[in-house]
Coordinates of C-alpha atoms and ligand atoms in Angstrom, one line a residue:
M1 CA -3.5 -27.7 -19.9
K2 CA -0.7 -28.0 -16.9
L3 CA -1.6 -25.0 -14.6
V4 CA 0.4 -23.3 -11.6
I5 CA -2.0 -20.7 -9.9
L6 CA 0.2 -18.4 -8.0
G7 CA -1.8 -16.3 -5.0
A8 CA -4.1 -19.6 -5.1
T9 CA -5.6 -18.6 -1.8
G10 CA -7.2 -15.1 -2.8
S11 CA -9.8 -14.1 -4.3
I12 CA -8.8 -14.7 -8.2
G13 CA -7.0 -17.8 -6.8
V14 CA -10.2 -19.4 -5.4
N15 CA -12.2 -18.5 -8.4
T16 CA -9.6 -20.0 -10.9
L17 CA -9.7 -22.9 -8.7
D18 CA -13.5 -23.0 -8.9
V19 CA -13.4 -23.3 -13.1
V20 CA -10.6 -25.8 -12.7
A21 CA -12.8 -28.1 -10.4
R22 CA -15.7 -27.6 -13.7
H23 CA -13.6 -29.3 -16.2
P24 CA -11.2 -31.9 -14.3
E25 CA -10.8 -33.6 -18.0
R26 CA -8.8 -30.3 -19.4
F27 CA -6.9 -28.8 -16.4
E28 CA -4.0 -30.2 -14.3
V29 CA -2.5 -28.2 -10.9
V30 CA 1.1 -28.6 -11.3
A31 CA 1.5 -26.0 -8.4
L32 CA 0.0 -23.8 -6.1
T33 CA 1.5 -20.7 -3.7
G34 CA -0.7 -19.6 -1.1
H35 CA 1.9 -17.4 0.9
R36 CA 1.0 -17.5 4.6
Q37 CA -2.2 -18.6 4.1
V38 CA -0.9 -22.3 5.4
E39 CA -4.6 -24.0 5.8
A40 CA -6.4 -23.0 3.2
L41 CA -3.5 -23.9 1.1
A42 CA -3.7 -27.2 2.9
A43 CA -7.1 -27.7 1.9
Q44 CA -6.4 -27.0 -1.9
C45 CA -3.6 -29.2 -2.1
R46 CA -6.0 -31.9 -1.0
Q47 CA -8.5 -31.0 -3.3
F48 CA -6.6 -30.6 -6.5
R49 CA -2.9 -32.9 -5.7
P50 CA -0.1 -30.5 -7.0
A51 CA 3.2 -31.7 -7.7
Y52 CA 4.5 -28.4 -6.1
A53 CA 3.4 -26.0 -3.2
V54 CA 4.9 -22.9 -2.5
V55 CA 4.6 -20.7 1.2
A56 CA 6.3 -17.7 2.3
G57 CA 8.7 -18.6 4.5
A58 CA 10.9 -22.0 6.7
A59 CA 8.0 -21.7 9.5
E60 CA 5.2 -22.0 7.1
A61 CA 6.7 -24.4 5.1
G62 CA 7.1 -26.9 8.0
R63 CA 3.9 -26.5 9.0
L64 CA 2.4 -27.1 5.6
A65 CA 4.9 -29.8 5.0
G66 CA 3.1 -31.3 8.0
L67 CA -0.3 -31.3 7.1
I68 CA 0.9 -32.3 3.5
R69 CA 2.0 -35.8 5.0
D70 CA -1.3 -36.0 7.6
A71 CA -3.2 -36.2 4.1
G72 CA -0.8 -38.8 2.5
L73 CA -0.1 -36.3 0.1
R74 CA 3.5 -36.6 -2.4
T75 CA 2.7 -32.7 -2.9
E76 CA 6.4 -31.0 -2.7
V77 CA 6.7 -27.9 -0.5
L78 CA 8.8 -24.9 -1.4
H79 CA 9.5 -21.2 0.3
G80 CA 10.6 -17.9 -0.7
A81 CA 10.6 -15.7 -3.8
E82 CA 13.1 -17.7 -5.6
A83 CA 10.4 -20.6 -5.6
L84 CA 7.7 -18.6 -7.1
V85 CA 10.3 -17.7 -10.0
Q86 CA 10.6 -21.5 -9.9
V87 CA 7.2 -22.5 -10.1
A88 CA 6.4 -19.8 -12.6
S89 CA 8.7 -21.0 -14.8
L90 CA 8.7 -25.2 -14.8
P91 CA 9.3 -26.6 -18.4
E92 CA 6.2 -28.8 -17.8
V93 CA 3.8 -26.4 -17.0
D94 CA 1.9 -24.8 -20.4
A95 CA -0.4 -22.0 -18.4
V96 CA 0.8 -19.5 -15.2
M97 CA -2.2 -18.0 -13.5
A98 CA -0.5 -14.5 -11.9
A99 CA -2.6 -13.9 -8.9
I100 CA -0.6 -12.6 -6.3
V101 CA -1.6 -9.2 -4.9
G102 CA 0.9 -6.1 -5.1
A103 CA 4.9 -5.7 -6.1
A104 CA 5.3 -9.0 -5.1
G105 CA 3.8 -10.2 -8.2
L106 CA 6.4 -8.7 -10.0
P107 CA 9.1 -11.2 -10.2
P108 CA 7.3 -14.6 -10.8
T109 CA 4.8 -13.1 -13.3
L110 CA 8.0 -11.8 -15.3
A111 CA 9.4 -15.6 -15.0
A112 CA 6.4 -17.2 -16.9
A113 CA 6.7 -14.9 -19.6
R114 CA 10.3 -15.0 -20.0
A115 CA 9.1 -18.7 -20.2
G116 CA 6.9 -18.7 -22.7
K117 CA 3.9 -19.6 -20.7
R118 CA 0.7 -18.5 -21.4
V119 CA 0.7 -15.5 -19.0
L120 CA -3.4 -15.3 -17.2
L121 CA -2.7 -11.9 -16.0
A122 CA -4.3 -10.6 -13.2
N123 CA -1.7 -9.1 -10.7
K124 CA -2.2 -5.6 -12.4
E125 CA 0.6 -4.1 -10.3
A126 CA 3.2 -5.8 -12.2
L127 CA 2.3 -4.3 -15.5
V128 CA 1.7 -1.0 -14.1
M129 CA 5.3 -0.9 -12.7
A130 CA 7.3 -2.3 -15.6
G131 CA 5.2 -2.0 -18.3
A132 CA 8.1 -1.8 -21.0
V133 CA 10.2 -4.7 -19.7
F134 CA 7.6 -6.8 -19.3
M135 CA 6.1 -6.5 -23.1
A136 CA 9.6 -6.6 -24.3
E137 CA 10.0 -10.2 -22.6
V138 CA 6.4 -11.6 -24.0
R139 CA 7.0 -10.2 -27.1
R140 CA 10.7 -11.9 -27.0
A141 CA 9.5 -15.1 -25.2
G142 CA 6.5 -15.2 -27.7
A143 CA 4.1 -15.6 -24.7
L144 CA 0.7 -15.4 -24.8
L145 CA -0.4 -12.7 -22.7
L146 CA -3.8 -12.9 -21.5
P147 CA -6.0 -10.4 -19.3
I148 CA -7.8 -11.8 -16.5
D149 CA -8.9 -7.8 -15.1
S150 CA -12.6 -7.9 -16.2
E151 CA -12.5 -4.6 -18.0
H152 CA -9.0 -5.4 -19.7
N153 CA -10.7 -9.1 -20.8
A154 CA -13.7 -7.5 -22.0
V155 CA -11.3 -4.5 -24.2
F156 CA -9.5 -7.8 -25.4
Q157 CA -12.8 -9.4 -26.1
S158 CA -13.9 -6.2 -28.6
M159 CA -10.6 -5.8 -30.0
P160 CA -10.3 -6.7 -34.1
H161 CA -9.3 -10.6 -34.3
G162 CA -5.5 -10.9 -34.1
Y163 CA -5.5 -7.5 -32.8
A164 CA -1.7 -6.9 -32.2
G165 CA -1.4 -3.3 -30.6
D166 CA -2.0 -0.4 -33.8
M167 CA -5.2 1.1 -33.0
P168 CA -5.1 3.3 -36.0
R169 CA -4.7 0.0 -38.0
G170 CA -7.6 -1.9 -36.5
G171 CA -9.9 1.4 -37.2
I172 CA -9.9 2.3 -33.4
R173 CA -10.8 5.7 -31.8
R174 CA -11.1 4.9 -27.8
I175 CA -10.8 2.3 -25.0
L176 CA -13.4 3.0 -23.1
L177 CA -13.1 1.3 -19.3
T178 CA -15.7 1.3 -17.2
A179 CA -15.9 1.6 -13.2
S180 CA -18.5 1.1 -10.8
G181 CA -17.2 4.1 -8.8
G182 CA -16.8 1.9 -5.8
P183 CA -18.8 2.0 -2.0
F184 CA -18.3 6.4 -2.1
R185 CA -19.4 6.9 -5.6
T186 CA -22.5 9.1 -4.4
T187 CA -20.8 9.8 -0.5
P188 CA -21.1 13.7 0.5
L189 CA -17.2 14.3 0.0
D190 CA -17.2 15.7 3.5
R191 CA -18.0 12.3 5.0
L192 CA -15.0 11.1 3.0
T193 CA -12.7 12.2 5.9
T194 CA -13.7 9.4 8.2
V195 CA -14.6 6.4 6.0
T196 CA -13.3 3.0 7.8
P197 CA -11.9 0.4 6.4
E198 CA -14.6 -1.8 6.7
Q199 CA -16.6 0.7 4.6
A200 CA -13.8 1.0 2.2
V201 CA -13.8 -2.6 1.6
A202 CA -17.4 -3.1 1.1
H203 CA -17.7 -3.2 -2.3
P204 CA -21.2 -2.5 -3.6
K205 CA -21.0 -5.3 -7.0
W206 CA -17.5 -7.0 -6.8
S207 CA -16.3 -9.3 -3.9
M208 CA -12.4 -9.1 -4.1
G209 CA -9.4 -8.9 -1.8
R210 CA -9.0 -6.2 0.7
K211 CA -6.3 -4.1 -1.0
I212 CA -7.8 -4.0 -4.5
S213 CA -11.4 -3.0 -2.8
V214 CA -9.7 0.2 -1.2
D215 CA -8.1 0.4 -4.6
S216 CA -11.8 0.6 -6.1
A217 CA -12.9 2.9 -3.1
T218 CA -10.4 5.6 -4.3
M219 CA -10.7 4.8 -8.1
M220 CA -6.6 4.0 -7.6
N221 CA -8.0 0.6 -9.4
K222 CA -9.4 2.6 -12.4
G223 CA -5.5 4.4 -12.6
L224 CA -3.7 1.6 -12.7
E225 CA -6.3 0.0 -15.1
V226 CA -5.3 3.0 -17.4
I227 CA -1.6 2.1 -17.7
E228 CA -2.8 -1.3 -17.8
A229 CA -4.5 -0.7 -20.8
H230 CA -1.6 1.7 -22.1
W231 CA 0.8 -1.5 -21.9
L232 CA -1.7 -4.5 -22.8
F233 CA -3.1 -2.6 -26.2
N234 CA -0.5 0.2 -27.2
A235 CA -3.1 3.1 -26.4
P236 CA -2.0 6.6 -25.8
A237 CA -3.2 8.0 -22.3
D238 CA -5.2 10.1 -24.2
R239 CA -7.6 7.2 -26.0
I240 CA -8.2 5.5 -22.7
E241 CA -11.6 6.9 -20.9
V242 CA -12.7 6.2 -17.7
V243 CA -17.1 5.6 -18.0
I244 CA -18.6 5.0 -14.1
H245 CA -21.4 2.8 -14.4
P246 CA -22.6 1.7 -11.4
Q247 CA -24.4 -1.6 -12.4
S248 CA -21.1 -3.5 -13.6
V249 CA -22.6 -5.6 -16.4
I250 CA -21.3 -3.5 -19.6
H251 CA -17.3 -4.6 -18.5
S252 CA -15.6 -2.5 -21.2
L253 CA -15.8 -1.1 -24.6
V254 CA -14.0 -0.4 -27.9
D255 CA -14.8 3.0 -29.7
Y256 CA -14.4 2.2 -33.5
E257 CA -13.4 5.2 -36.5
D258 CA -17.0 4.1 -38.4
G259 CA -19.1 4.7 -35.0
S260 CA -19.6 0.9 -33.9
V261 CA -18.9 0.5 -30.3
L262 CA -18.3 -3.1 -29.4
A263 CA -18.8 -4.1 -25.6
Q264 CA -18.7 -7.2 -23.2
L265 CA -21.2 -7.7 -21.1
G266 CA -21.7 -10.3 -18.2
N267 CA -22.7 -10.7 -14.5
P268 CA -20.1 -9.3 -12.3
D269 CA -18.2 -12.5 -11.4
M270 CA -14.5 -13.0 -12.1
R271 CA -15.2 -16.4 -13.2
T272 CA -16.3 -15.3 -16.7
P273 CA -13.1 -13.7 -17.5
I274 CA -10.9 -16.7 -16.1
A275 CA -12.6 -19.4 -18.1
H276 CA -12.4 -17.0 -21.1
A277 CA -8.4 -16.8 -20.4
M278 CA -7.9 -20.3 -19.5
A279 CA -10.2 -21.9 -22.2
W280 CA -9.1 -19.2 -25.3
P281 CA -9.7 -19.6 -28.1
E282 CA -12.7 -21.7 -27.1
R283 CA -15.6 -21.1 -24.3
I284 CA -16.2 -23.1 -21.3
D285 CA -18.5 -23.2 -18.6
S286 CA -17.5 -21.1 -16.1
G287 CA -20.0 -21.6 -13.5
V288 CA -21.6 -18.3 -13.8
A289 CA -25.6 -17.1 -14.5
A290 CA -27.0 -16.3 -17.8
L291 CA -27.2 -12.4 -18.1
D292 CA -31.1 -11.3 -17.4
L293 CA -31.4 -8.1 -18.9
F294 CA -35.0 -8.1 -17.8
A295 CA -33.5 -8.0 -14.0
I296 CA -30.8 -5.6 -15.1
A297 CA -33.6 -3.2 -16.5
R298 CA -31.3 -0.5 -17.5
L299 CA -27.7 0.7 -17.7
D300 CA -26.2 4.4 -16.3
F301 CA -23.1 6.1 -17.3
E302 CA -21.2 9.1 -15.8
R303 CA -18.1 11.2 -16.1
P304 CA -15.8 10.4 -13.2
D305 CA -15.3 13.9 -11.0
L306 CA -11.4 14.1 -10.2
A307 CA -12.0 16.3 -7.1
R308 CA -13.6 13.1 -5.4
F309 CA -11.4 10.2 -7.1
P310 CA -7.8 12.2 -6.9
C311 CA -5.8 9.4 -7.3
L312 CA -7.5 8.4 -11.0
D313 CA -6.0 11.9 -11.8
L314 CA -2.5 11.0 -10.0
A315 CA -2.3 7.6 -12.7
Y316 CA -2.6 9.2 -15.7
R317 CA 0.0 12.0 -14.3
A318 CA 1.7 9.1 -13.9
L319 CA 1.4 7.5 -17.0
R320 CA 2.4 10.6 -19.2
A321 CA 5.5 11.1 -17.2
E322 CA 6.6 7.6 -18.0
G323 CA 9.8 6.6 -16.9
N324 CA 9.9 5.4 -13.4
A325 CA 6.8 7.1 -12.0
A326 CA 4.3 4.3 -12.5
A327 CA 6.1 2.2 -10.2
V328 CA 6.6 5.0 -7.7
L329 CA 2.8 5.1 -7.8
N330 CA 2.4 1.9 -7.3
A331 CA 4.9 1.6 -4.6
A332 CA 3.4 4.8 -2.5
N333 CA 0.0 3.5 -3.4
E334 CA 0.5 0.0 -1.9
V335 CA 2.1 1.9 1.3
A336 CA -0.6 4.2 1.7
V337 CA -3.4 1.5 1.1
A338 CA -1.6 -0.6 4.0
A339 CA -1.6 2.2 6.4
F340 CA -5.1 2.9 5.6
L341 CA -6.4 -0.4 6.4
D342 CA -3.9 0.0 9.6
R343 CA -5.7 3.1 10.8
R344 CA -2.4 4.8 10.4
L345 CA -3.8 6.9 7.0
S346 CA -6.8 8.7 7.0
F347 CA -9.1 7.8 3.6
L348 CA -8.1 10.8 1.8
G349 CA -4.6 10.9 3.2
I350 CA -3.8 7.6 0.7
A351 CA -4.3 10.6 -2.4
D352 CA -2.3 13.2 -0.5
L353 CA 1.1 10.2 0.0
I354 CA 0.9 9.2 -3.3
A355 CA 0.9 12.9 -4.7
A356 CA 3.5 13.8 -2.1
T357 CA 5.8 10.6 -3.3
L358 CA 5.5 11.5 -6.8
D359 CA 6.6 14.7 -6.0
S360 CA 9.9 13.6 -4.0
V361 CA 11.1 10.7 -6.2
P362 CA 13.3 11.8 -8.9
Q363 CA 12.4 11.4 -12.8
A364 CA 14.6 8.4 -13.9
A365 CA 14.4 5.6 -17.0
V366 CA 13.3 1.9 -15.9
P367 CA 15.2 -0.1 -19.0
D368 CA 15.4 -3.4 -17.0
L369 CA 13.7 -5.2 -14.1
A370 CA 16.7 -4.0 -11.5
A371 CA 15.6 -0.3 -12.6
V372 CA 12.0 -1.2 -12.1
L373 CA 12.9 -2.5 -8.4
E374 CA 15.3 0.2 -7.7
A375 CA 12.0 2.6 -9.1
D376 CA 9.7 0.3 -6.2
R377 CA 12.3 0.6 -3.1
Q378 CA 12.5 4.6 -4.1
G379 CA 8.8 4.8 -4.0
R380 CA 8.4 2.6 -0.8
G381 CA 10.9 4.2 0.9
A382 CA 9.7 7.9 0.2
A383 CA 6.0 7.1 0.9
L384 CA 7.4 5.8 4.4
E385 CA 9.3 8.8 5.1
I386 CA 6.9 11.4 4.6
L387 CA 4.4 8.8 6.8
A388 CA 7.3 9.2 9.3
R389 CA 6.6 12.9 8.9
R390 CA 3.9 13.4 9.2
G391 CA 3.7 11.6 12.6
V392 CA 2.5 8.1 11.7
T393 CA 4.7 5.3 12.5
A394 CA 5.7 2.7 9.8
A395 CA 4.5 -0.5 9.4
Ligands
LIG1 P1 -6.1 -11.4 -2.4 O1 -5.4 -10.6 -1.0 O2 -7.2 -12.3 -2.2 O3 -5.1 -12.7 -2.6 C1 -3.9 -12.2 -3.0 C2 -3.3 -13.7 -3.0 O4 -1.6 -13.1 -3.0 C3 -3.0 -14.9 -2.1 O5 -2.8 -16.2 -2.7 C4 -1.9 -14.4 -0.8 O6 -1.5 -15.5 -0.2 C5 -1.0 -14.1 -2.2 N1 0.2 -12.8 -1.6 C6 0.0 -12.1 -0.7 N2 1.3 -11.2 -0.6 C7 2.2 -12.0 -0.9 C8 3.4 -11.8 -1.3 N3 4.4 -11.0 -0.5 N4 4.5 -12.9 -1.9 C9 3.5 -13.9 -2.6 N5 2.0 -14.2 -2.3 C10 1.6 -13.2 -1.8 O7 -6.1 -10.4 -4.2 P2 -7.2 -11.0 -5.1 O8 -8.4 -9.8 -5.3 O9 -7.5 -12.3 -5.5 O10 -6.2 -10.1 -6.4 C11 -5.1 -10.5 -6.9 C12 -4.5 -9.8 -7.8 O11 -5.6 -9.6 -8.6 C13 -4.1 -8.3 -7.7 O12 -3.5 -7.8 -8.4 C14 -5.5 -7.8 -8.3 O13 -5.5 -6.0 -8.4 C15 -5.9 -8.3 -9.2 N6 -7.6 -8.4 -9.7 C16 -8.4 -9.0 -8.6 C17 -9.6 -8.9 -9.2 C18 -10.8 -9.4 -8.1 O14 -11.9 -9.7 -8.2 N7 -10.4 -9.7 -6.8 C19 -10.4 -8.2 -10.1 C20 -9.2 -8.2 -11.0 C21 -7.8 -7.9 -10.8
LIG2 MG1 -10.8 -4.2 -12.8

């Protein structure tokens, strides 16, 4: 299988290459992208010898080209957003791992769908922003969309064989998305006002990029995942429930009309869903250890507390509002998380800023990519303006 990895230098990208390295006869890397992480990308090029490597701008491209030459490689170095779209739609490519973080991942991920590729979707923000447009392209082009997000991958594995988006026909009552609850599940509420970026990114169960780690701490990650599940499985908001499960062993569940509940379990290691989607419908070694139920001993469940996690409620509201609301929510969240990581916004300020942004951007339909990008632009603009008005300088 000929593979492109968008966001190869990130947490998902590195785990993907770990699986690739275990099966050299099965996977061939055609292109890797790494934005500004030039040295890490050069090391990956030396190991996997892709035909193309993509970075952010001309300066990064110059540096990477030098390293490629020094290593005696033939990798062609490209740069810019257009180059991401170009490698995602190369005719010789079978599968595209979409693992860029945030809205920047939307155009190349959509391009992979348009080109009818096997799309391995980690970049949940793309689907949150552009769900209707994205799913329409997948259907039109006959792309195979396989979820990498561990919850959605678990739901996919627990769905009826050949599930095509009809929950009643599949006898499905509910989708249950599990959540670890992040690092602040039991922190006293009055202490949340002073938590630092370092505390927020120290996730108890998963090792991930900084943005998704903050999203896990606010539970916006689960909110984005509710919206993601809506589009992937054609599930209405009131049929998607969130269950806090601190051990992160059950990755999600499907509740059927006859009372059966099917789930996927495993150690919390992203190489399992990555290997599952890369090899589907076959199964291959991912390097993940066998699950030791005796060591785990018990599994706990709690209902999420919306006073503690207002971002989860905001995401449900945006999903129910339809139109541009989810794109605005996502844009405001990206601005808020960046400001929090830069110590320009408090942890509790994240939810406040998103709520204020949602209130200030008028509702609109999003029939095409241009409308989605406009909603993203408006959401970012409004969030930055609210931040500035509150005496916080914009990035
Ligand atoms: P990360 O921050 O570790 O890596 C992000 C990658 O995107 C890097 O390769 C980086 O160079 C690249 N990138 C960043 N900004 C870019 C831009 N503007 N243009 C082009 N490339 C850019 O993030 P991650 O944790 O690997 O997450 C990637 C995506 O996968 C996110 O959408 C996240 O929500 C999703 N996801 C991650 C995990 C996980 O365990 N890490 C689990 C589920 C879903
Ligand atoms: Mg997830």
